[in-house]
GROMACS .gro file of C-alpha atoms in nm:
model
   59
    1UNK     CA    1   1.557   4.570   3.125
    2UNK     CA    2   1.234   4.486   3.281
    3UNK     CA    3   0.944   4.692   3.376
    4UNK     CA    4   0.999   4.814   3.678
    5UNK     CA    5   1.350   4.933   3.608
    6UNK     CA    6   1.173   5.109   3.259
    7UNK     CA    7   0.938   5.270   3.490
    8UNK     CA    8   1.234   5.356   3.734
    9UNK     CA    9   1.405   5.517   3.442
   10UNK     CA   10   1.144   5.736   3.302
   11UNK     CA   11   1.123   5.852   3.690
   12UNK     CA   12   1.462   5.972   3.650
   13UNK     CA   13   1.514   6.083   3.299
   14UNK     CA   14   1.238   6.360   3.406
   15UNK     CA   15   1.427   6.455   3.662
   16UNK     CA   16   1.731   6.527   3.425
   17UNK     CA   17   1.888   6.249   3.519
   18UNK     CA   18   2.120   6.030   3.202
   19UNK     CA   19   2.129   5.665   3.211
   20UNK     CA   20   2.480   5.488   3.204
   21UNK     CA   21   2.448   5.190   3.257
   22UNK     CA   22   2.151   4.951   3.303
   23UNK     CA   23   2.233   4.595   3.489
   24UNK     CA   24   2.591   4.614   3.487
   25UNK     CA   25   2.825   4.410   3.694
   26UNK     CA   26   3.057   4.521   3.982
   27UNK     CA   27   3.207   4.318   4.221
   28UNK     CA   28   3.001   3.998   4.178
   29UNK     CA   29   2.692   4.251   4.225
   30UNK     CA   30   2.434   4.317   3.977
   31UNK     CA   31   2.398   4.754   3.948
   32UNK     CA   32   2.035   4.795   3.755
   33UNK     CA   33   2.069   5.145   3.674
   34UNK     CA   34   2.378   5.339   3.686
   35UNK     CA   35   2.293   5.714   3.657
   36UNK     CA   36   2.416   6.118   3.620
   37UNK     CA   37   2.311   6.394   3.661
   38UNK     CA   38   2.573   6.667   3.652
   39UNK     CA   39   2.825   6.541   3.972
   40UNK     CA   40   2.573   6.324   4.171
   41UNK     CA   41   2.607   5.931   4.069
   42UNK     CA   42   2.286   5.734   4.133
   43UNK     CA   43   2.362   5.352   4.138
   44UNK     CA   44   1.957   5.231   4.169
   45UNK     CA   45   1.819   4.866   4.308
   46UNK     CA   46   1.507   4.838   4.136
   47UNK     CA   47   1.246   4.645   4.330
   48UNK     CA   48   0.871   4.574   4.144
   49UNK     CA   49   0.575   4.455   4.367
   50UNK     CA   50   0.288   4.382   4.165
   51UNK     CA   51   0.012   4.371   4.398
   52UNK     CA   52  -0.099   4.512   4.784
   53UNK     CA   53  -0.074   4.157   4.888
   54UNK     CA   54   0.233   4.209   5.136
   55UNK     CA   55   0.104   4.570   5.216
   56UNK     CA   56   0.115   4.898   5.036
   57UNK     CA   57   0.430   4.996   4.837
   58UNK     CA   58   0.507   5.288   5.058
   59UNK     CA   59   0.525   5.054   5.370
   0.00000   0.00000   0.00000
């Protein structure tokens, strides 16, 4: 697991959110983080930009 998708999980293990998978495989996809929380199912693409060189984040 890299850094972004650590930071992504701390995001939603505060949120109450459990992890149940992290880069798991489905259908010749990659899944990086595979979540539940109660009967909502997150499946999470974790993207990491490590600079404002292409813009801000929120862009």
């Amino acid at each position: 697991m890299n850094r972004g998708e650590r930071r992504a999980l701390r995001h939603y293990r505060l949120r109450g959110y459990r992890l149940l998978e992290a880069n798991a495989r489905a259908g010749g996809y990659e899944l990086d983080l595979v979540l539940r929380r109660g009967r909502r199912l997150l499946v999470v693409e974790v993207k990491e930009k490590g600079g404002d060189g292409f813009g801000h984040p929120l862009e």
